[in-house]
Amino acid sequence: MVSENQKVVIIDTGCANVSSVRFAIERLGYSVTVSKEPSIVLAADKLFLPGVGTASEAMNNLEQRNLVELVKQVDKPLLGICLGMQLLGAFSEEQGQSGTELVPCLALCDAPIKKLETGSLPLPHMGWNTVTPAEGHPLFKDIPAGSYFYFVHSYAMPVSAEEAEQGGYTIARCEYGQPFTAAVQSGNYYGVQFHPERSSKAGAQLIKNFLEM
C-alpha cells in the first residue's frame, strides 16, 4: 500500500467532471487537490487530467489556463480520463464548431484521434463495454477479465501497430464497430478512454491501482 500522504492533484481544466473524479479518489481514502497552480501541479505525486466536451474546446481551455506547457513538464504519473486521454495524442479530428482543420493536442503520445467508424452502430459509443488489457499491466491489476467500463465518446485513438510489450502505446483495447485504444501509456503519461469514476467496482480498482503504482 502506497502512503495515502502522497500528493494527489486533479489538474483544473475547467471541465464538468472534475468533482466526480475527486469524489472517486476520496472514496478510496486519499485527499486530493484541484489546482492549476504550477507549484502545486509539479509537486504532485500522482495527477489526473479529466476532460469532457470537444478537443478544440478543451485545448482552448488548456491554453487559456496556461496548462499546455505545464502538463508537458509533469514527470510523475498522470492519468488522462476520457477526453483527457485523447488530449495526450498528437492531433484530433474533433474540431467542434471551428471548421474542418485538425486540432493539435499535447503530443505526449505519438497517435492521432479519429472519429470511430462504427458501421450500423450508433454514435456516440455510450454505455458499458469490456476491455482487453495487455497482459500483466499494473493499471489493470486485480480487475477480473471481462469487466465492464462506462464509455461516452465518438472519437478514439487507434490501436498501436506494436503490442504494448514491444513499445506500442496501447495497453488495453475495446471493440465498438472497430478496435480502438481503451487505455494508453507513453512514459509517465497514462490514459483511459472510459470513465473509471463512473465504472463501479472495476473503475474504483483501476483508480486505486494508479494511486498505488
PDB file of C-alpha atoms in Angstrom:
ATOM      1  CA  MET A   1       0.000   0.000   0.000  1.00  0.00           C
ATOM      2  CA  VAL A   2       1.431   3.325  -1.073  1.00  0.00           C
ATOM      3  CA  SER A   3       1.254   6.056   1.540  1.00  0.00           C
ATOM      4  CA  GLU A   4      -2.027   7.904   1.494  1.00  0.00           C
ATOM      5  CA  ASN A   5       0.032  11.002   2.355  1.00  0.00           C
ATOM      6  CA  GLN A   6       1.109  11.249  -1.264  1.00  0.00           C
ATOM      7  CA  LYS A   7       0.054  14.442  -3.025  1.00  0.00           C
ATOM      8  CA  VAL A   8      -2.797  13.723  -5.448  1.00  0.00           C
ATOM      9  CA  VAL A   9      -3.761  16.555  -7.800  1.00  0.00           C
ATOM     10  CA  ILE A  10      -6.551  16.863 -10.354  1.00  0.00           C
ATOM     11  CA  ILE A  11      -5.456  19.420 -12.930  1.00  0.00           C
ATOM     12  CA  ASP A  12      -8.163  22.082 -13.008  1.00  0.00           C
ATOM     13  CA  THR A  13      -9.101  22.035 -16.683  1.00  0.00           C
ATOM     14  CA  GLY A  14     -12.415  23.806 -16.026  1.00  0.00           C
ATOM     15  CA  CYS A  15     -14.435  20.849 -17.264  1.00  0.00           C
ATOM     16  CA  ALA A  16     -17.568  19.397 -15.728  1.00  0.00           C
ATOM     17  CA  ASN A  17     -16.442  16.004 -14.400  1.00  0.00           C
ATOM     18  CA  VAL A  18     -13.734  17.257 -12.002  1.00  0.00           C
ATOM     19  CA  SER A  19     -15.945  16.771  -8.924  1.00  0.00           C
ATOM     20  CA  SER A  20     -16.949  13.191  -9.800  1.00  0.00           C
ATOM     21  CA  VAL A  21     -13.283  12.263 -10.265  1.00  0.00           C
ATOM     22  CA  ARG A  22     -12.443  13.930  -6.950  1.00  0.00           C
ATOM     23  CA  PHE A  23     -15.182  12.018  -5.093  1.00  0.00           C
ATOM     24  CA  ALA A  24     -13.990   8.716  -6.611  1.00  0.00           C
ATOM     25  CA  ILE A  25     -10.441   9.354  -5.298  1.00  0.00           C
ATOM     26  CA  GLU A  26     -11.669  10.490  -1.872  1.00  0.00           C
ATOM     27  CA  ARG A  27     -13.798   7.339  -1.525  1.00  0.00           C
ATOM     28  CA  LEU A  28     -10.524   5.382  -1.648  1.00  0.00           C
ATOM     29  CA  GLY A  29      -9.244   7.312   1.396  1.00  0.00           C
ATOM     30  CA  TYR A  30      -6.978   9.794  -0.381  1.00  0.00           C
ATOM     31  CA  SER A  31      -7.085  13.553  -0.016  1.00  0.00           C
ATOM     32  CA  VAL A  32      -6.963  15.359  -3.336  1.00  0.00           C
ATOM     33  CA  THR A  33      -6.346  18.917  -4.528  1.00  0.00           C
ATOM     34  CA  VAL A  34      -7.879  20.512  -7.634  1.00  0.00           C
ATOM     35  CA  SER A  35      -5.434  23.096  -8.975  1.00  0.00           C
ATOM     36  CA  LYS A  36      -3.848  24.745 -11.999  1.00  0.00           C
ATOM     37  CA  GLU A  37      -1.048  26.377  -9.987  1.00  0.00           C
ATOM     38  CA  PRO A  38       2.345  25.272 -11.372  1.00  0.00           C
ATOM     39  CA  SER A  39       3.916  24.878  -7.904  1.00  0.00           C
ATOM     40  CA  ILE A  40       1.117  22.504  -6.801  1.00  0.00           C
ATOM     41  CA  VAL A  41       0.898  20.580 -10.089  1.00  0.00           C
ATOM     42  CA  LEU A  42       4.654  19.976 -10.338  1.00  0.00           C
ATOM     43  CA  ALA A  43       4.924  18.916  -6.666  1.00  0.00           C
ATOM     44  CA  ALA A  44       2.233  16.224  -7.044  1.00  0.00           C
ATOM     45  CA  ASP A  45       2.989  12.500  -6.763  1.00  0.00           C
ATOM     46  CA  LYS A  46       0.018  11.478  -8.930  1.00  0.00           C
ATOM     47  CA  LEU A  47      -2.034  13.620 -11.310  1.00  0.00           C
ATOM     48  CA  PHE A  48      -5.359  13.324 -13.108  1.00  0.00           C
ATOM     49  CA  LEU A  49      -6.299  15.132 -16.326  1.00  0.00           C
ATOM     50  CA  PRO A  50     -10.075  14.953 -16.778  1.00  0.00           C
ATOM     51  CA  GLY A  51     -11.898  16.155 -19.865  1.00  0.00           C
ATOM     52  CA  VAL A  52     -15.372  16.415 -21.359  1.00  0.00           C
ATOM     53  CA  GLY A  53     -16.571  18.232 -24.490  1.00  0.00           C
ATOM     54  CA  THR A  54     -14.655  18.571 -27.753  1.00  0.00           C
ATOM     55  CA  ALA A  55     -10.910  18.503 -28.338  1.00  0.00           C
ATOM     56  CA  SER A  56     -10.918  22.042 -29.758  1.00  0.00           C
ATOM     57  CA  GLU A  57     -12.744  23.455 -26.719  1.00  0.00           C
ATOM     58  CA  ALA A  58     -10.527  21.516 -24.308  1.00  0.00           C
ATOM     59  CA  MET A  59      -7.264  22.641 -25.934  1.00  0.00           C
ATOM     60  CA  ASN A  60      -8.533  26.250 -25.907  1.00  0.00           C
ATOM     61  CA  ASN A  61      -9.283  25.823 -22.191  1.00  0.00           C
ATOM     62  CA  LEU A  62      -5.777  24.468 -21.516  1.00  0.00           C
ATOM     63  CA  GLU A  63      -4.192  27.347 -23.441  1.00  0.00           C
ATOM     64  CA  GLN A  64      -6.269  29.998 -21.648  1.00  0.00           C
ATOM     65  CA  ARG A  65      -5.289  28.475 -18.291  1.00  0.00           C
ATOM     66  CA  ASN A  66      -1.567  28.242 -19.260  1.00  0.00           C
ATOM     67  CA  LEU A  67      -1.720  24.478 -18.816  1.00  0.00           C
ATOM     68  CA  VAL A  68      -0.295  23.192 -22.122  1.00  0.00           C
ATOM     69  CA  GLU A  69       3.389  23.618 -21.247  1.00  0.00           C
ATOM     70  CA  LEU A  70       2.707  22.820 -17.588  1.00  0.00           C
ATOM     71  CA  VAL A  71       1.249  19.393 -18.394  1.00  0.00           C
ATOM     72  CA  LYS A  72       4.255  18.685 -20.632  1.00  0.00           C
ATOM     73  CA  GLN A  73       6.594  19.403 -17.685  1.00  0.00           C
ATOM     74  CA  VAL A  74       4.994  16.772 -15.450  1.00  0.00           C
ATOM     75  CA  ASP A  75       7.410  13.942 -14.632  1.00  0.00           C
ATOM     76  CA  LYS A  76       5.188  11.949 -12.241  1.00  0.00           C
ATOM     77  CA  PRO A  77       2.427   9.515 -13.281  1.00  0.00           C
ATOM     78  CA  LEU A  78      -0.511  11.345 -14.873  1.00  0.00           C
ATOM     79  CA  LEU A  79      -3.818   9.705 -15.839  1.00  0.00           C
ATOM     80  CA  GLY A  80      -5.934  11.296 -18.567  1.00  0.00           C
ATOM     81  CA  ILE A  81      -9.628  10.392 -18.418  1.00  0.00           C
ATOM     82  CA  CYS A  82     -11.899  10.214 -21.498  1.00  0.00           C
ATOM     83  CA  LEU A  83     -11.166  13.411 -23.462  1.00  0.00           C
ATOM     84  CA  GLY A  84      -8.202  13.880 -21.100  1.00  0.00           C
ATOM     85  CA  MET A  85      -6.707  10.704 -22.611  1.00  0.00           C
ATOM     86  CA  GLN A  86      -7.361  11.933 -26.162  1.00  0.00           C
ATOM     87  CA  LEU A  87      -5.567  15.217 -25.417  1.00  0.00           C
ATOM     88  CA  LEU A  88      -2.380  13.201 -24.841  1.00  0.00           C
ATOM     89  CA  GLY A  89      -2.351  12.347 -28.560  1.00  0.00           C
ATOM     90  CA  ALA A  90      -0.737  14.268 -31.423  1.00  0.00           C
ATOM     91  CA  PHE A  91      -3.871  15.724 -33.026  1.00  0.00           C
ATOM     92  CA  SER A  92      -7.627  15.205 -33.118  1.00  0.00           C
ATOM     93  CA  GLU A  93     -10.216  15.217 -35.891  1.00  0.00           C
ATOM     94  CA  GLU A  94     -12.756  16.557 -33.355  1.00  0.00           C
ATOM     95  CA  GLN A  95     -12.778  20.261 -34.174  1.00  0.00           C
ATOM     96  CA  GLY A  96     -16.210  21.110 -32.775  1.00  0.00           C
ATOM     97  CA  GLN A  97     -17.610  24.285 -34.366  1.00  0.00           C
ATOM     98  CA  SER A  98     -14.307  25.728 -35.553  1.00  0.00           C
ATOM     99  CA  GLY A  99     -14.182  24.220 -39.045  1.00  0.00           C
ATOM    100  CA  THR A 100     -12.500  21.209 -40.597  1.00  0.00           C
ATOM    101  CA  GLU A 101      -8.871  21.552 -39.523  1.00  0.00           C
ATOM    102  CA  LEU A 102      -7.195  19.037 -37.260  1.00  0.00           C
ATOM    103  CA  VAL A 103      -6.789  20.123 -33.648  1.00  0.00           C
ATOM    104  CA  PRO A 104      -3.179  19.976 -32.358  1.00  0.00           C
ATOM    105  CA  CYS A 105      -3.161  18.219 -28.988  1.00  0.00           C
ATOM    106  CA  LEU A 106      -0.442  17.789 -26.339  1.00  0.00           C
ATOM    107  CA  ALA A 107       1.589  15.333 -28.466  1.00  0.00           C
ATOM    108  CA  LEU A 108       2.713  13.359 -25.411  1.00  0.00           C
ATOM    109  CA  CYS A 109       1.779  10.179 -27.278  1.00  0.00           C
ATOM    110  CA  ASP A 110       2.514   9.855 -30.989  1.00  0.00           C
ATOM    111  CA  ALA A 111      -1.009   8.870 -32.016  1.00  0.00           C
ATOM    112  CA  PRO A 112      -3.954  10.520 -33.785  1.00  0.00           C
ATOM    113  CA  ILE A 113      -7.534  10.794 -32.503  1.00  0.00           C
ATOM    114  CA  LYS A 114     -10.029   9.783 -35.187  1.00  0.00           C
ATOM    115  CA  LYS A 115     -13.793   9.501 -35.486  1.00  0.00           C
ATOM    116  CA  LEU A 116     -14.995   5.979 -34.717  1.00  0.00           C
ATOM    117  CA  GLU A 117     -16.119   4.032 -37.759  1.00  0.00           C
ATOM    118  CA  THR A 118     -18.967   2.054 -36.229  1.00  0.00           C
ATOM    119  CA  GLY A 119     -20.873   0.805 -39.267  1.00  0.00           C
ATOM    120  CA  SER A 120     -24.510   0.390 -38.249  1.00  0.00           C
ATOM    121  CA  LEU A 121     -23.813   1.000 -34.543  1.00  0.00           C
ATOM    122  CA  PRO A 122     -24.898   4.405 -33.178  1.00  0.00           C
ATOM    123  CA  LEU A 123     -22.526   7.232 -32.270  1.00  0.00           C
ATOM    124  CA  PRO A 124     -21.572   8.205 -29.642  1.00  0.00           C
ATOM    125  CA  HIS A 125     -20.360   4.902 -28.202  1.00  0.00           C
ATOM    126  CA  MET A 126     -22.262   5.275 -24.948  1.00  0.00           C
ATOM    127  CA  GLY A 127     -22.686   2.736 -22.190  1.00  0.00           C
ATOM    128  CA  TRP A 128     -20.932  -0.324 -20.814  1.00  0.00           C
ATOM    129  CA  ASN A 129     -18.322  -2.319 -22.709  1.00  0.00           C
ATOM    130  CA  THR A 130     -15.500  -4.715 -21.918  1.00  0.00           C
ATOM    131  CA  VAL A 131     -11.802  -4.047 -22.481  1.00  0.00           C
ATOM    132  CA  THR A 132      -8.861  -6.353 -23.163  1.00  0.00           C
ATOM    133  CA  PRO A 133      -5.757  -5.153 -21.273  1.00  0.00           C
ATOM    134  CA  ALA A 134      -2.149  -6.012 -22.091  1.00  0.00           C
ATOM    135  CA  GLU A 135      -1.099  -8.974 -20.004  1.00  0.00           C
ATOM    136  CA  GLY A 136       0.171  -8.055 -16.537  1.00  0.00           C
ATOM    137  CA  HIS A 137      -0.156  -4.289 -16.833  1.00  0.00           C
ATOM    138  CA  PRO A 138      -0.295  -2.825 -13.289  1.00  0.00           C
ATOM    139  CA  LEU A 139      -3.127  -0.426 -14.188  1.00  0.00           C
ATOM    140  CA  PHE A 140      -5.445  -3.449 -14.548  1.00  0.00           C
ATOM    141  CA  LYS A 141      -4.199  -5.422 -11.541  1.00  0.00           C
ATOM    142  CA  ASP A 142      -6.957  -7.364  -9.701  1.00  0.00           C
ATOM    143  CA  ILE A 143      -9.584  -6.407 -12.289  1.00  0.00           C
ATOM    144  CA  PRO A 144     -11.314  -9.599 -13.497  1.00  0.00           C
ATOM    145  CA  ALA A 145     -11.203 -10.413 -17.220  1.00  0.00           C
ATOM    146  CA  GLY A 146     -14.412  -9.348 -18.933  1.00  0.00           C
ATOM    147  CA  SER A 147     -15.062  -6.448 -16.530  1.00  0.00           C
ATOM    148  CA  TYR A 148     -17.276  -3.693 -17.903  1.00  0.00           C
ATOM    149  CA  PHE A 149     -16.349   0.003 -18.035  1.00  0.00           C
ATOM    150  CA  TYR A 150     -18.510   3.013 -18.885  1.00  0.00           C
ATOM    151  CA  PHE A 151     -17.824   4.859 -22.172  1.00  0.00           C
ATOM    152  CA  VAL A 152     -19.174   8.072 -23.743  1.00  0.00           C
ATOM    153  CA  HIS A 153     -17.272   9.131 -26.891  1.00  0.00           C
ATOM    154  CA  SER A 154     -17.397   9.446 -30.683  1.00  0.00           C
ATOM    155  CA  TYR A 155     -13.645   9.791 -31.280  1.00  0.00           C
ATOM    156  CA  ALA A 156     -10.861   7.432 -30.246  1.00  0.00           C
ATOM    157  CA  MET A 157      -7.178   6.615 -30.569  1.00  0.00           C
ATOM    158  CA  PRO A 158      -6.481   3.739 -32.972  1.00  0.00           C
ATOM    159  CA  VAL A 159      -4.775   0.619 -31.629  1.00  0.00           C
ATOM    160  CA  SER A 160      -0.977   0.901 -31.936  1.00  0.00           C
ATOM    161  CA  ALA A 161       0.663  -1.320 -34.553  1.00  0.00           C
ATOM    162  CA  GLU A 162       3.037  -2.776 -31.967  1.00  0.00           C
ATOM    163  CA  GLU A 163       1.810  -4.569 -28.874  1.00  0.00           C
ATOM    164  CA  ALA A 164       2.430  -2.742 -25.595  1.00  0.00           C
ATOM    165  CA  GLU A 165       5.229  -5.212 -24.740  1.00  0.00           C
ATOM    166  CA  GLN A 166       7.101  -4.175 -27.913  1.00  0.00           C
ATOM    167  CA  GLY A 167       6.835  -0.453 -27.231  1.00  0.00           C
ATOM    168  CA  GLY A 168       3.359   0.301 -28.554  1.00  0.00           C
ATOM    169  CA  TYR A 169       1.203   2.823 -26.705  1.00  0.00           C
ATOM    170  CA  THR A 170      -1.979   0.694 -26.423  1.00  0.00           C
ATOM    171  CA  ILE A 171      -2.218  -1.045 -23.019  1.00  0.00           C
ATOM    172  CA  ALA A 172      -5.899  -2.030 -23.387  1.00  0.00           C
ATOM    173  CA  ARG A 173      -8.261  -2.240 -26.324  1.00  0.00           C
ATOM    174  CA  CYS A 174     -12.016  -2.215 -26.803  1.00  0.00           C
ATOM    175  CA  GLU A 175     -14.292  -3.120 -29.730  1.00  0.00           C
ATOM    176  CA  TYR A 176     -17.173  -0.987 -30.992  1.00  0.00           C
ATOM    177  CA  GLY A 177     -17.588  -1.439 -34.723  1.00  0.00           C
ATOM    178  CA  GLN A 178     -13.785  -1.461 -34.853  1.00  0.00           C
ATOM    179  CA  PRO A 179     -10.989  -1.957 -32.303  1.00  0.00           C
ATOM    180  CA  PHE A 180      -9.757   1.197 -30.557  1.00  0.00           C
ATOM    181  CA  THR A 181      -7.382   2.044 -27.710  1.00  0.00           C
ATOM    182  CA  ALA A 182      -9.195   1.862 -24.359  1.00  0.00           C
ATOM    183  CA  ALA A 183      -6.064   2.633 -22.313  1.00  0.00           C
ATOM    184  CA  VAL A 184      -2.711   4.100 -23.246  1.00  0.00           C
ATOM    185  CA  GLN A 185       0.750   4.577 -21.764  1.00  0.00           C
ATOM    186  CA  SER A 186       3.505   6.824 -23.044  1.00  0.00           C
ATOM    187  CA  GLY A 187       6.264   7.119 -20.449  1.00  0.00           C
ATOM    188  CA  ASN A 188       4.774   8.572 -17.258  1.00  0.00           C
ATOM    189  CA  TYR A 189       1.550   9.562 -19.098  1.00  0.00           C
ATOM    190  CA  TYR A 190      -1.382   7.166 -18.904  1.00  0.00           C
ATOM    191  CA  GLY A 191      -4.917   7.496 -20.213  1.00  0.00           C
ATOM    192  CA  VAL A 192      -8.235   5.652 -20.234  1.00  0.00           C
ATOM    193  CA  GLN A 193     -10.978   6.296 -22.799  1.00  0.00           C
ATOM    194  CA  PHE A 194     -13.696   5.138 -20.386  1.00  0.00           C
ATOM    195  CA  HIS A 195     -14.825   6.910 -17.208  1.00  0.00           C
ATOM    196  CA  PRO A 196     -13.362   4.958 -14.247  1.00  0.00           C
ATOM    197  CA  GLU A 197     -15.192   7.282 -11.831  1.00  0.00           C
ATOM    198  CA  ARG A 198     -18.473   6.006 -13.342  1.00  0.00           C
ATOM    199  CA  SER A 199     -17.419   2.369 -13.800  1.00  0.00           C
ATOM    200  CA  SER A 200     -18.424   0.834 -10.455  1.00  0.00           C
ATOM    201  CA  LYS A 201     -16.006  -1.618  -8.777  1.00  0.00           C
ATOM    202  CA  ALA A 202     -13.755  -2.132 -11.799  1.00  0.00           C
ATOM    203  CA  GLY A 203     -13.299   1.626 -12.189  1.00  0.00           C
ATOM    204  CA  ALA A 204     -12.598   2.109  -8.488  1.00  0.00           C
ATOM    205  CA  GLN A 205      -9.986  -0.662  -8.648  1.00  0.00           C
ATOM    206  CA  LEU A 206      -8.312   0.990 -11.633  1.00  0.00           C
ATOM    207  CA  ILE A 207      -8.073   4.350  -9.817  1.00  0.00           C
ATOM    208  CA  LYS A 208      -6.708   2.518  -6.759  1.00  0.00           C
ATOM    209  CA  ASN A 209      -4.129   0.738  -8.956  1.00  0.00           C
ATOM    210  CA  PHE A 210      -3.000   4.049 -10.442  1.00  0.00           C
ATOM    211  CA  LEU A 211      -2.659   5.639  -6.993  1.00  0.00           C
ATOM    212  CA  GLU A 212      -0.661   2.645  -5.720  1.00  0.00           C
ATOM    213  CA  MET A 213       1.622   2.268  -8.754  1.00  0.00           C
TER     214      MET A 213
END
